[in-house]
XYZ file of C-alpha atoms in Angstrom:
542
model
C -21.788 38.378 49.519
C -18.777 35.764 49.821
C -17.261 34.909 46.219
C -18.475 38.059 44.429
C -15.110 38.954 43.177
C -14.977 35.291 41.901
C -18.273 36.059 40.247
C -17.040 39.350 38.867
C -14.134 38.131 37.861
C -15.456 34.945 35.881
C -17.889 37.821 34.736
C -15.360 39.964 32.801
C -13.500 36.484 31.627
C -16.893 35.525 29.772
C -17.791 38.993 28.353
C -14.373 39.567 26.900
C -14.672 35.681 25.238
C -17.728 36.763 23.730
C -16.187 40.115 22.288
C -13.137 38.057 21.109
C -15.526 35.741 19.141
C -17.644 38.820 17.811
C -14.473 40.301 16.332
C -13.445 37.224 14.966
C -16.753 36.656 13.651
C -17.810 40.232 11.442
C -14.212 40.431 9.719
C -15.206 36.618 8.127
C -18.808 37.154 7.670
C -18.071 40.499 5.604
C -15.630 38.037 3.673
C -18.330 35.637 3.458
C -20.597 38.082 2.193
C -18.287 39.444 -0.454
C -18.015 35.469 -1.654
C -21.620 35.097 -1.940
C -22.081 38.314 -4.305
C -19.109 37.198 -6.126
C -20.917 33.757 -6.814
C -24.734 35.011 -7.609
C -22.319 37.745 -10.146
C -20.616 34.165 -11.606
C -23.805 32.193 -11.565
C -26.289 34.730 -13.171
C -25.222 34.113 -16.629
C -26.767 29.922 -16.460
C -29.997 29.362 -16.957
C -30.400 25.981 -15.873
C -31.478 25.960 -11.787
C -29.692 22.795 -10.888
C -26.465 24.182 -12.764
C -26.921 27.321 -11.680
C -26.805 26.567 -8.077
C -23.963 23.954 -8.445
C -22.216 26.823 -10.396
C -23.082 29.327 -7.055
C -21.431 27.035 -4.745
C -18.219 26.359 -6.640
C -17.813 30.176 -7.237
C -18.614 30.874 -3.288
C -16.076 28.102 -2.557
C -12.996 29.111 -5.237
C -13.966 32.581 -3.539
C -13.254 31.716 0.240
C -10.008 29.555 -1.045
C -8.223 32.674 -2.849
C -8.652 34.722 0.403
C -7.477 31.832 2.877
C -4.472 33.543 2.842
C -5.341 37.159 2.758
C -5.091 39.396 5.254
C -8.319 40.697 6.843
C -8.176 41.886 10.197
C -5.582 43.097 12.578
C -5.286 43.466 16.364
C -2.133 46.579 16.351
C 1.214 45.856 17.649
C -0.779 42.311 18.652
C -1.291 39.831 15.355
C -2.534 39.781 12.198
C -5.066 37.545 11.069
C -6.107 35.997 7.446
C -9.360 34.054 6.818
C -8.328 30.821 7.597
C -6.560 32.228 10.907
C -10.336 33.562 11.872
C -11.848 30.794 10.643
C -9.752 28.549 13.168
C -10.092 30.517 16.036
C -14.297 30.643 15.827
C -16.501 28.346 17.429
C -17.702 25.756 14.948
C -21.116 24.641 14.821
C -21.874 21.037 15.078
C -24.526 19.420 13.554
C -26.688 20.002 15.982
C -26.808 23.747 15.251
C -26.121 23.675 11.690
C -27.373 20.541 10.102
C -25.353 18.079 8.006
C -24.508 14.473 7.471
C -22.507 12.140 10.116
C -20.675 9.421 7.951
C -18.813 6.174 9.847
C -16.747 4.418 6.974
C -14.796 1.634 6.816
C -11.708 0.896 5.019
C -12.070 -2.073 2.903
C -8.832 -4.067 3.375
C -10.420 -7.040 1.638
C -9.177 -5.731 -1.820
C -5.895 -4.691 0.035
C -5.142 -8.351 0.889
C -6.199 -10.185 -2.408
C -4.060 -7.934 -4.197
C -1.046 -8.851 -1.705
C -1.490 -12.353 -2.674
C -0.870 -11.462 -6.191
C -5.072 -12.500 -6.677
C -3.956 -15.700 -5.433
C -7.261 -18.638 -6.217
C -5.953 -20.833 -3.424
C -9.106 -22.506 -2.404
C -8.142 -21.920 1.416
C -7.629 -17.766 1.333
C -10.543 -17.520 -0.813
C -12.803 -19.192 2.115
C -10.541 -17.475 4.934
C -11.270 -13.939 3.321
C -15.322 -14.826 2.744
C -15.778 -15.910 5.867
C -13.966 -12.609 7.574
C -15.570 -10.745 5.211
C -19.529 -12.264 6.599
C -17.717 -12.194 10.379
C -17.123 -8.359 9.901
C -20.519 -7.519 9.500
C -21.127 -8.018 13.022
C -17.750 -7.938 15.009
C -15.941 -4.774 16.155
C -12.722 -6.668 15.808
C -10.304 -5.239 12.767
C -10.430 -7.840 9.555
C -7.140 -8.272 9.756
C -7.303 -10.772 13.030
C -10.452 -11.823 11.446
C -9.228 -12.946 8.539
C -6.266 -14.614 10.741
C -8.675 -16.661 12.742
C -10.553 -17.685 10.012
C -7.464 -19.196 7.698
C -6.474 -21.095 10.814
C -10.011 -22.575 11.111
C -10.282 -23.369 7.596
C -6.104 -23.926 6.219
C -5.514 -26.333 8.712
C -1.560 -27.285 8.590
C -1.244 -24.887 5.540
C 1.382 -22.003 6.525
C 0.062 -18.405 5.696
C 3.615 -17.543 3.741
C 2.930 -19.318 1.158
C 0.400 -16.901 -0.258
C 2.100 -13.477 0.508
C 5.889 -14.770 -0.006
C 5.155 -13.960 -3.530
C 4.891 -10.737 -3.646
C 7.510 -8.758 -4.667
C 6.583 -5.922 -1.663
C 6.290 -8.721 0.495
C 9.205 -11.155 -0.156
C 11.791 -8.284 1.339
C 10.324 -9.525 4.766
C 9.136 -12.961 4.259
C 10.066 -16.437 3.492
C 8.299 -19.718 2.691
C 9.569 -20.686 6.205
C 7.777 -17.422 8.127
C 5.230 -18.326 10.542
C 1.697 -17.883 10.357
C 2.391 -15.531 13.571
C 5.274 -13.388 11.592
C 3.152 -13.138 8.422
C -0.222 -11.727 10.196
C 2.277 -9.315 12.154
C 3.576 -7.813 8.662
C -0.039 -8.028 7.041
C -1.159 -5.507 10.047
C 1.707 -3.486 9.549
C 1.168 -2.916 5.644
C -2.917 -2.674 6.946
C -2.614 0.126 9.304
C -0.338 1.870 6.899
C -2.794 1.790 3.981
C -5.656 2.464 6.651
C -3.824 5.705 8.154
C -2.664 6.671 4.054
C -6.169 6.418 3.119
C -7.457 8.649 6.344
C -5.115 11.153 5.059
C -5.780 11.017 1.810
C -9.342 11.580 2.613
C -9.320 14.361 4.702
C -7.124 16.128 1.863
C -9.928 15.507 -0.188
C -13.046 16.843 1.869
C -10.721 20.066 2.427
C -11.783 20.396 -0.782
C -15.337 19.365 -0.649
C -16.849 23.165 0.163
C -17.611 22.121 3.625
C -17.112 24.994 6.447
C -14.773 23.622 9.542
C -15.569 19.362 8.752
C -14.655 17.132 11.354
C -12.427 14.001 10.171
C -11.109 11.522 12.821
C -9.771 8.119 12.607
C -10.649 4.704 14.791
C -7.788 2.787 13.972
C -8.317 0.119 15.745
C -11.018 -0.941 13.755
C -9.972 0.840 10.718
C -12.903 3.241 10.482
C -13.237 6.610 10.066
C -15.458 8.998 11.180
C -17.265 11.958 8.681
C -19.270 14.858 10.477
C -20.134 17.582 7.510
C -21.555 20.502 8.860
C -24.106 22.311 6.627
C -24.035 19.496 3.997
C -26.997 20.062 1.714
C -26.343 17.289 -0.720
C -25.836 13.862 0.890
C -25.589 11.836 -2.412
C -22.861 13.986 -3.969
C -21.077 13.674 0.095
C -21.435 9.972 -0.584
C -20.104 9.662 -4.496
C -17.269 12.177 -2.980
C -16.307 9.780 0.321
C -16.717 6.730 -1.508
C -14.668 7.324 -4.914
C -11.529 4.983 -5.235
C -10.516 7.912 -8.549
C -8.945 4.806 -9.988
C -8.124 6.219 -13.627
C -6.676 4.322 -16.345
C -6.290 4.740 -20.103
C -6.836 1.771 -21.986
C -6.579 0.555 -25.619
C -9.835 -0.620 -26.954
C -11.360 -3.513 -29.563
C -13.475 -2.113 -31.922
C -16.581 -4.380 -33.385
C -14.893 -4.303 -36.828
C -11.941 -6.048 -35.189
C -11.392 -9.381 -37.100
C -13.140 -12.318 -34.544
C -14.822 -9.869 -32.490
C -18.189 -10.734 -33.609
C -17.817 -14.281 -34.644
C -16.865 -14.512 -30.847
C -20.350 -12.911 -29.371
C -21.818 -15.594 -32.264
C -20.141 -18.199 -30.621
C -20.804 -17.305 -26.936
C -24.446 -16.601 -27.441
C -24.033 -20.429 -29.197
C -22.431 -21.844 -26.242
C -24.738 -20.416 -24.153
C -28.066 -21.681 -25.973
C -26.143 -25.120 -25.737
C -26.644 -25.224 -21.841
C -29.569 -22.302 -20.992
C -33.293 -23.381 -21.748
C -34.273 -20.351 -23.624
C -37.489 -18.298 -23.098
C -39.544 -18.391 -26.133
C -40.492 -14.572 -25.802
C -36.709 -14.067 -26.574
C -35.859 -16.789 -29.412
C -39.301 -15.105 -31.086
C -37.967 -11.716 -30.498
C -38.422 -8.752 -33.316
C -35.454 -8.794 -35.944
C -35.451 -4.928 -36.290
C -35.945 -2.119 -34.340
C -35.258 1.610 -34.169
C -32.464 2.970 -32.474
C -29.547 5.579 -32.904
C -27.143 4.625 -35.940
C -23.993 5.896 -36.946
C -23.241 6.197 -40.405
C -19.451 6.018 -40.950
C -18.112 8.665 -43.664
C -14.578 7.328 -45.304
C -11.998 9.106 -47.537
C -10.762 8.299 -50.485
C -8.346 5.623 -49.256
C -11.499 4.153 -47.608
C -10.341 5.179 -43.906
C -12.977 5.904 -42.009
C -12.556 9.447 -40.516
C -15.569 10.799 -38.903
C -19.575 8.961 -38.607
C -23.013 10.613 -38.098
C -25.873 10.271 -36.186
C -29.504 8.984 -37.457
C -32.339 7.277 -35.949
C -33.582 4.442 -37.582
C -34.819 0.509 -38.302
C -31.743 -1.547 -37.291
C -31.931 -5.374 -37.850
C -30.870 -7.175 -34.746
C -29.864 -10.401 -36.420
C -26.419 -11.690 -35.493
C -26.412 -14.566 -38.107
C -27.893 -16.749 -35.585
C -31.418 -18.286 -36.904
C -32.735 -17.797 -33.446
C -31.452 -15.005 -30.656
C -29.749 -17.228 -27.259
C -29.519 -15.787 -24.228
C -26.798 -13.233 -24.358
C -27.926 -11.239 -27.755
C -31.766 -11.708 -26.510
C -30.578 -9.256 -23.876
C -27.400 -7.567 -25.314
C -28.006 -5.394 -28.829
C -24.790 -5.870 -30.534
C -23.614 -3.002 -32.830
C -23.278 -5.144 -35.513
C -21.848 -3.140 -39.050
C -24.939 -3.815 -41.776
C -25.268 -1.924 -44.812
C -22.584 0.834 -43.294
C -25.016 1.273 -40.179
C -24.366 1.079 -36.906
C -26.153 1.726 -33.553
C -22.963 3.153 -31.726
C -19.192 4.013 -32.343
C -17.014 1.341 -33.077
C -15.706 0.972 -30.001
C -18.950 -0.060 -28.474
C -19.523 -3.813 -28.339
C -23.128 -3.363 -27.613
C -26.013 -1.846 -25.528
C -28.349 -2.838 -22.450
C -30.632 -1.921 -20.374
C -29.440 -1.548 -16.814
C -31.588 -4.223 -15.673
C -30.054 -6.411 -17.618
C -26.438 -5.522 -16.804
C -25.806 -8.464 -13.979
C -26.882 -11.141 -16.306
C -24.641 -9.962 -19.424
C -21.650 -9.539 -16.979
C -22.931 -13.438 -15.213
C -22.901 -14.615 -19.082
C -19.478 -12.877 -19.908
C -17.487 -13.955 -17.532
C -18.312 -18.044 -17.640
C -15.310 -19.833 -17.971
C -16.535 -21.641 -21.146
C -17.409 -17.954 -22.671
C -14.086 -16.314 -21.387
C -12.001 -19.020 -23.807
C -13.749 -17.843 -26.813
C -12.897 -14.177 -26.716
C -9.086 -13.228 -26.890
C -7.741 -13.515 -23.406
C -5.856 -10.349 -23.461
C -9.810 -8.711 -23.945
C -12.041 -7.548 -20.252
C -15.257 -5.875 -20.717
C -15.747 -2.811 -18.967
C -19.885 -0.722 -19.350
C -20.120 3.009 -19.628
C -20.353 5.051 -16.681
C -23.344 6.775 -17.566
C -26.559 6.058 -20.177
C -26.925 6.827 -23.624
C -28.950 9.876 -23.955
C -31.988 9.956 -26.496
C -30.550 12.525 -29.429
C -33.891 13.354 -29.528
C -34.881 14.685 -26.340
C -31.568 15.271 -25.020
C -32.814 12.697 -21.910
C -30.600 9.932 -20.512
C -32.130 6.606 -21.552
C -32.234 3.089 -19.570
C -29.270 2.189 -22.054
C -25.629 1.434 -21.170
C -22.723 0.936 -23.975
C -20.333 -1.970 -23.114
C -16.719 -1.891 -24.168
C -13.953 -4.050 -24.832
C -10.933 -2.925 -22.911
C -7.658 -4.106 -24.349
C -4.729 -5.279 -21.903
C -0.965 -5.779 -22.511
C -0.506 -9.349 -22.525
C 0.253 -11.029 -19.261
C -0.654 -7.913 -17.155
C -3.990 -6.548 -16.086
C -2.401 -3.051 -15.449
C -3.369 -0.245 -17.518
C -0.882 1.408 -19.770
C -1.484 4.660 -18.036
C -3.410 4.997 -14.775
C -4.244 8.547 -12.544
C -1.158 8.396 -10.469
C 0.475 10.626 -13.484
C -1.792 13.456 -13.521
C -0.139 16.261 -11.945
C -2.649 18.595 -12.242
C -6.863 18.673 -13.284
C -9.166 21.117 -13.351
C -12.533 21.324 -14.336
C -14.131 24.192 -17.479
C -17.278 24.323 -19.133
C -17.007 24.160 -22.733
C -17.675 27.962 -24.446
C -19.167 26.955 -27.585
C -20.979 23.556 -26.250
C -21.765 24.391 -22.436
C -21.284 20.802 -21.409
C -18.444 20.454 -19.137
C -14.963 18.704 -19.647
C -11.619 18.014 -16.525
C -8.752 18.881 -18.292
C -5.202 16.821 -17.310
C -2.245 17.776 -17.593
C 0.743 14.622 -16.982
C 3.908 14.486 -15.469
C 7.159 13.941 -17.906
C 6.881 9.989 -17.561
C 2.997 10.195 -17.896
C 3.429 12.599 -21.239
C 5.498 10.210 -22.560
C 3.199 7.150 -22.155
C 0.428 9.479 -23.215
C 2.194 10.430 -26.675
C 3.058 6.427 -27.257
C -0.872 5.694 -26.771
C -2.004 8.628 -28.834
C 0.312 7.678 -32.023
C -0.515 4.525 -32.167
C -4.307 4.919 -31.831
C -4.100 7.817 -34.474
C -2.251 5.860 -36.915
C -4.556 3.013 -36.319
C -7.389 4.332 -38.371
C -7.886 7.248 -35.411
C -8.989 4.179 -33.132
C -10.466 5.297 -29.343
C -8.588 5.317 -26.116
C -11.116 4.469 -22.801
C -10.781 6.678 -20.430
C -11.530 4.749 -17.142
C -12.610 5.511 -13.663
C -13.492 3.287 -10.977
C -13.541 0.432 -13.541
C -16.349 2.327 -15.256
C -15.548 4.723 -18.491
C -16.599 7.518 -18.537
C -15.001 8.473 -22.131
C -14.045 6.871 -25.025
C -12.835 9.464 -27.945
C -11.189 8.778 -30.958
C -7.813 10.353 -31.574
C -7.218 12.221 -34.300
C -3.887 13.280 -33.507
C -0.536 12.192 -31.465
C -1.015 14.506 -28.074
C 2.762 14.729 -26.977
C 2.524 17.621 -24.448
C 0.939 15.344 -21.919
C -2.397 17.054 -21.757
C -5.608 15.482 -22.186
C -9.401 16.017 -21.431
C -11.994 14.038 -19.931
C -15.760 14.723 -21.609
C -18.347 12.045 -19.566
C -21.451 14.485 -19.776
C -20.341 15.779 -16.159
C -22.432 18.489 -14.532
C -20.437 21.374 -13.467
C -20.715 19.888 -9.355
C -19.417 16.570 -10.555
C -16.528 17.627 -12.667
C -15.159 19.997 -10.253
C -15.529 17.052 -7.457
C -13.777 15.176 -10.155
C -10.982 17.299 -10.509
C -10.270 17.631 -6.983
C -10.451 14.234 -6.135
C -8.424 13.418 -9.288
C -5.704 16.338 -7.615
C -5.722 14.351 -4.612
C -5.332 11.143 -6.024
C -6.728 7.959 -5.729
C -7.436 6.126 -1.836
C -5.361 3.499 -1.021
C -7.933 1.180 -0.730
C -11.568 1.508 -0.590
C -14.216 2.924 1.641
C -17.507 1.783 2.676
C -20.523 3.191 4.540
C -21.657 1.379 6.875
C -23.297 4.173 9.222
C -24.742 7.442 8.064
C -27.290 9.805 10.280
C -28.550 13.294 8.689
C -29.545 16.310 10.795
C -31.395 18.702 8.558
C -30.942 22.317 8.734
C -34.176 23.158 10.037
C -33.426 21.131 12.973
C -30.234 22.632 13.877
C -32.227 26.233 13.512
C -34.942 24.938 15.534
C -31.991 23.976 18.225
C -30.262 27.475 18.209
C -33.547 29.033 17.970
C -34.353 27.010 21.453
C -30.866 27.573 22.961
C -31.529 31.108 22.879
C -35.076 31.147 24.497
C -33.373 28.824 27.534
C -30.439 31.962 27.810
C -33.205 34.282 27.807
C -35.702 32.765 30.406
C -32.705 31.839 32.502
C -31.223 35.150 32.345
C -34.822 37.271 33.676
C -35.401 34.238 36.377
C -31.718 35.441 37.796
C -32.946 39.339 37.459
């Protein structure tokens, strides 16, 4: 037989690649093992199933990461190997053996250029970037070139400079006088920077995401990047986890009891009836109805110091003889007879069906002017929850976000935050990210917190992705530069919270814009057939 030492020798090659993998394999799957009676050992003490199996995972994850550097295995005189070493050297399974979710996303450079132009309103970007932004949707080209094409079909004459060459970041390498040429050259530049930034930033964070051996790779070209999650058995958190900006910023805050705060929801919802044929279901709309109230408890100085909760009849009247459009949709937590049906830092409440008309209303130009301009409305993250059956309603709170005049910048944002971690509460169970700040961060922090506390213990929001999550009222100055985040977080979504807040936030944003799922059964069923094909194939040979 010609070639049989070939054969034999391709033979042994094979056999001692399949050992090799085998002892690679037992020393992680005895690891592995370990991890998983370590996490049904953490987990056994919650009750709750959907806690109680978040609570598994995070244990069997903080597990694996404290022995990525351990030593487990050994080959003498040879090389010694940790977890992650073994881990590497394996065979991963796709998701075609092992299930999971395939994610394309695409970096949203949209918000990356408005916020170049210094949010420039020039009539001519603004239809440039909409019509890139429609052309995207169906061209593989990068938006960048898009948007380029589309300011010289619609700007005519107009030179491109004269948007950026404001900005401070870009003024360093432009003039008034640049080209359109020279400005789109600098524009890609800064793009594929924030594009390869935010790739980075990303895979950082899904190292952190639980996932055994994910695949992360980057299409620059047309700034997307691709997602494969092997064993992924919760697609919605993947998609919160991908998709998450972790934009946090701490805010002052109006309170309803604020002098003109009211009057100024009076005279919107007047402004509004002026020009907005009203339904007659809403002018004729009960004046009372029964709802949570807090009842504000003062000392002696007449400070108000702490409130409690009640349910009942609250009149809805605003003053108005009939309700107009906004209050017939918005329940404003107006103060009567000490009452009220939220904290004072909450404007009002509405149902989430109603949350695109309120903001539609708000944000009118005629409405805008009669609210102080330094003022930005901002809803709560997450429902109200009914006190009685500890259920999350159909209710959001809105709040009124106060800004430092002339800048839309918070006072403190997430880039401070040097370290967060995430701890159930021991005498409450629900489940807070603690922050800790960096020197410069501290100090800002310590500022806000004195001047809230001496201001009748007013409430800082805490804001993420332009939603907040928290809104307490300080008590007390916090100088040390800690502070804690309390949004009603599940044990899964504050540790993803803490590690994306670790991370920090993406450059710019990501979109999905192609997701596939293989389940696990399917990937079982595949191994499952792989293995009958080896078999069959191996007796036909015999």
């Amino acid at each position: 037989m010609q070639g049989k030492g070939i054969f034999k020798f391709f033979l042994v090659i094979v056999t001692l690649v399949c050992i090799l993998q085998y002892i690679f394999l037992l020393p992680t799957r005895r690891v592995e093992g370990d991890a998983q009676t370590y996490a049904e050992a953490q987990a056994a003490k919650i009750s709750n199933p959907a806690d109680k199996d978040a609570a598994l995972k995070i244990a069997r994850v903080s597990y694996l990461d404290s022995m990525s550097s351990e030593q487990i295995f050994s080959i003498p005189l040879i090389k010694k190997y940790t977890y992650e070493d073994l881990k590497r050297q394996q065979l991963a399974l796709g998701l075609d053996l092992k299930g999971g979710m395939s994610t394309v996303l695409r970096v949203d450079l949209r918000e990356f250029i408005i916020s170049l132009s210094n949010n420039s309103k020039d009539p001519s970007f603004l239809s440039a970037l909409e019509k890139a932004t429609v052309q995207q949707k169906t061209s593989p080209t990068e938006f960048i070139t898009l948007f380029s094409n589309a300011w010289n079909e619609v700007a005519g004459d107009k030179k491109l400079a004269s948007i950026f060459s404001i900005n401070p970041s870009m003024r360093e390498k432009l003039t008034v006088q640049s080209t359109n040429a020279e400005v789109v050259r600098i524009l890609r530049e800064k793009a594929s920077e924030t594009v390869d930034l935010t790739f980075k930033r990303l895979k950082d964070r899904i190292d952190k995401f639980g996932v055994t051996q994910p695949n992360v790779s980057l299409d620059a070209a047309r700034d997307l990047i691709v997602v494969e999650l092997p064993g992924i058995d919760n697609p919605e958190r993947a998609r919160r986890f991908l998709q998450a900006s972790a934009k946090l910023e701490f805010w002052d805050v109006y309170r309803v009891t604020d002098p003109g705060i009211m009057e100024a929801f009076a005279s919107a919802d007047k402004a509004l009836s002026s020009s907005t044929m009203l339904d007659s279901a809403a002018i004729n709309a009960p004046k009372t109805r029964k709802d949570t109230t807090y009842v504000p408890k003062t000392d002696s100085l007449g400070n108000v110091v702490d409130s409690t909760m009640e349910i009942k009849d609250v009149p809805v009247d605003n003053g108005l003889k009939t309700k107009g459009p906004l209050t017939s949709v918005l329940d404003l937590n107006i103060p009567n007879q000490q009452q009220m049906i939220a904290p004072f830092a909450v404007m009002g409440v509405a149902d989430k069906n109603k949350k695109n008309i309120i903001n539609e209303y708000l944000s009118r130009e005629d409405v805008r002017k009669i609210f102080p301009s330094d003022l930005m409305f901002r809803w709560a993250a997450k429902p109200t929850v009914d006190p009685k059956t500890s259920r999350a309603t159909t209710k959001y709170e809105l709040y009124a976000i106060k800004k430092k005049r002339g800048s839309d910048q918070a006072p403190l944002e997430g880039d401070r935050v040097v370290n967060a971690n995430a701890n159930p509460d021991p005498i409450t169970g629900s489940v807070a990210v603690s922050l800790k700040m960096d020197n410069l961060g501290a100090k800002i922090w310590g500022e806000m917190t004195t001047k809230a506390a001496q201001d009748n213990n007013r409430e800082i929001a805490i804001v993420l992705d332009d939603e907040v999550v928290s809104a307490p009222r300080v008590n007390d100055p916090i100088l040390s530069g800690d502070s804690q985040i309390s949004g009603g977080f599940s044990i899964q979504e504050g540790k993803d919270l803490s590690n994306i807040l670790q991370i920090g936030k993406l450059p710019a944003k990501t979109k999905i814009i192609q997701e596939s799922l293989v389940g696990p059964s399917l990937g079982q069923e595949n191994i499952n057939k792989s293995m009958m094909s080896i078999i069959l194939g191996l007796l036909s040979i015999i």
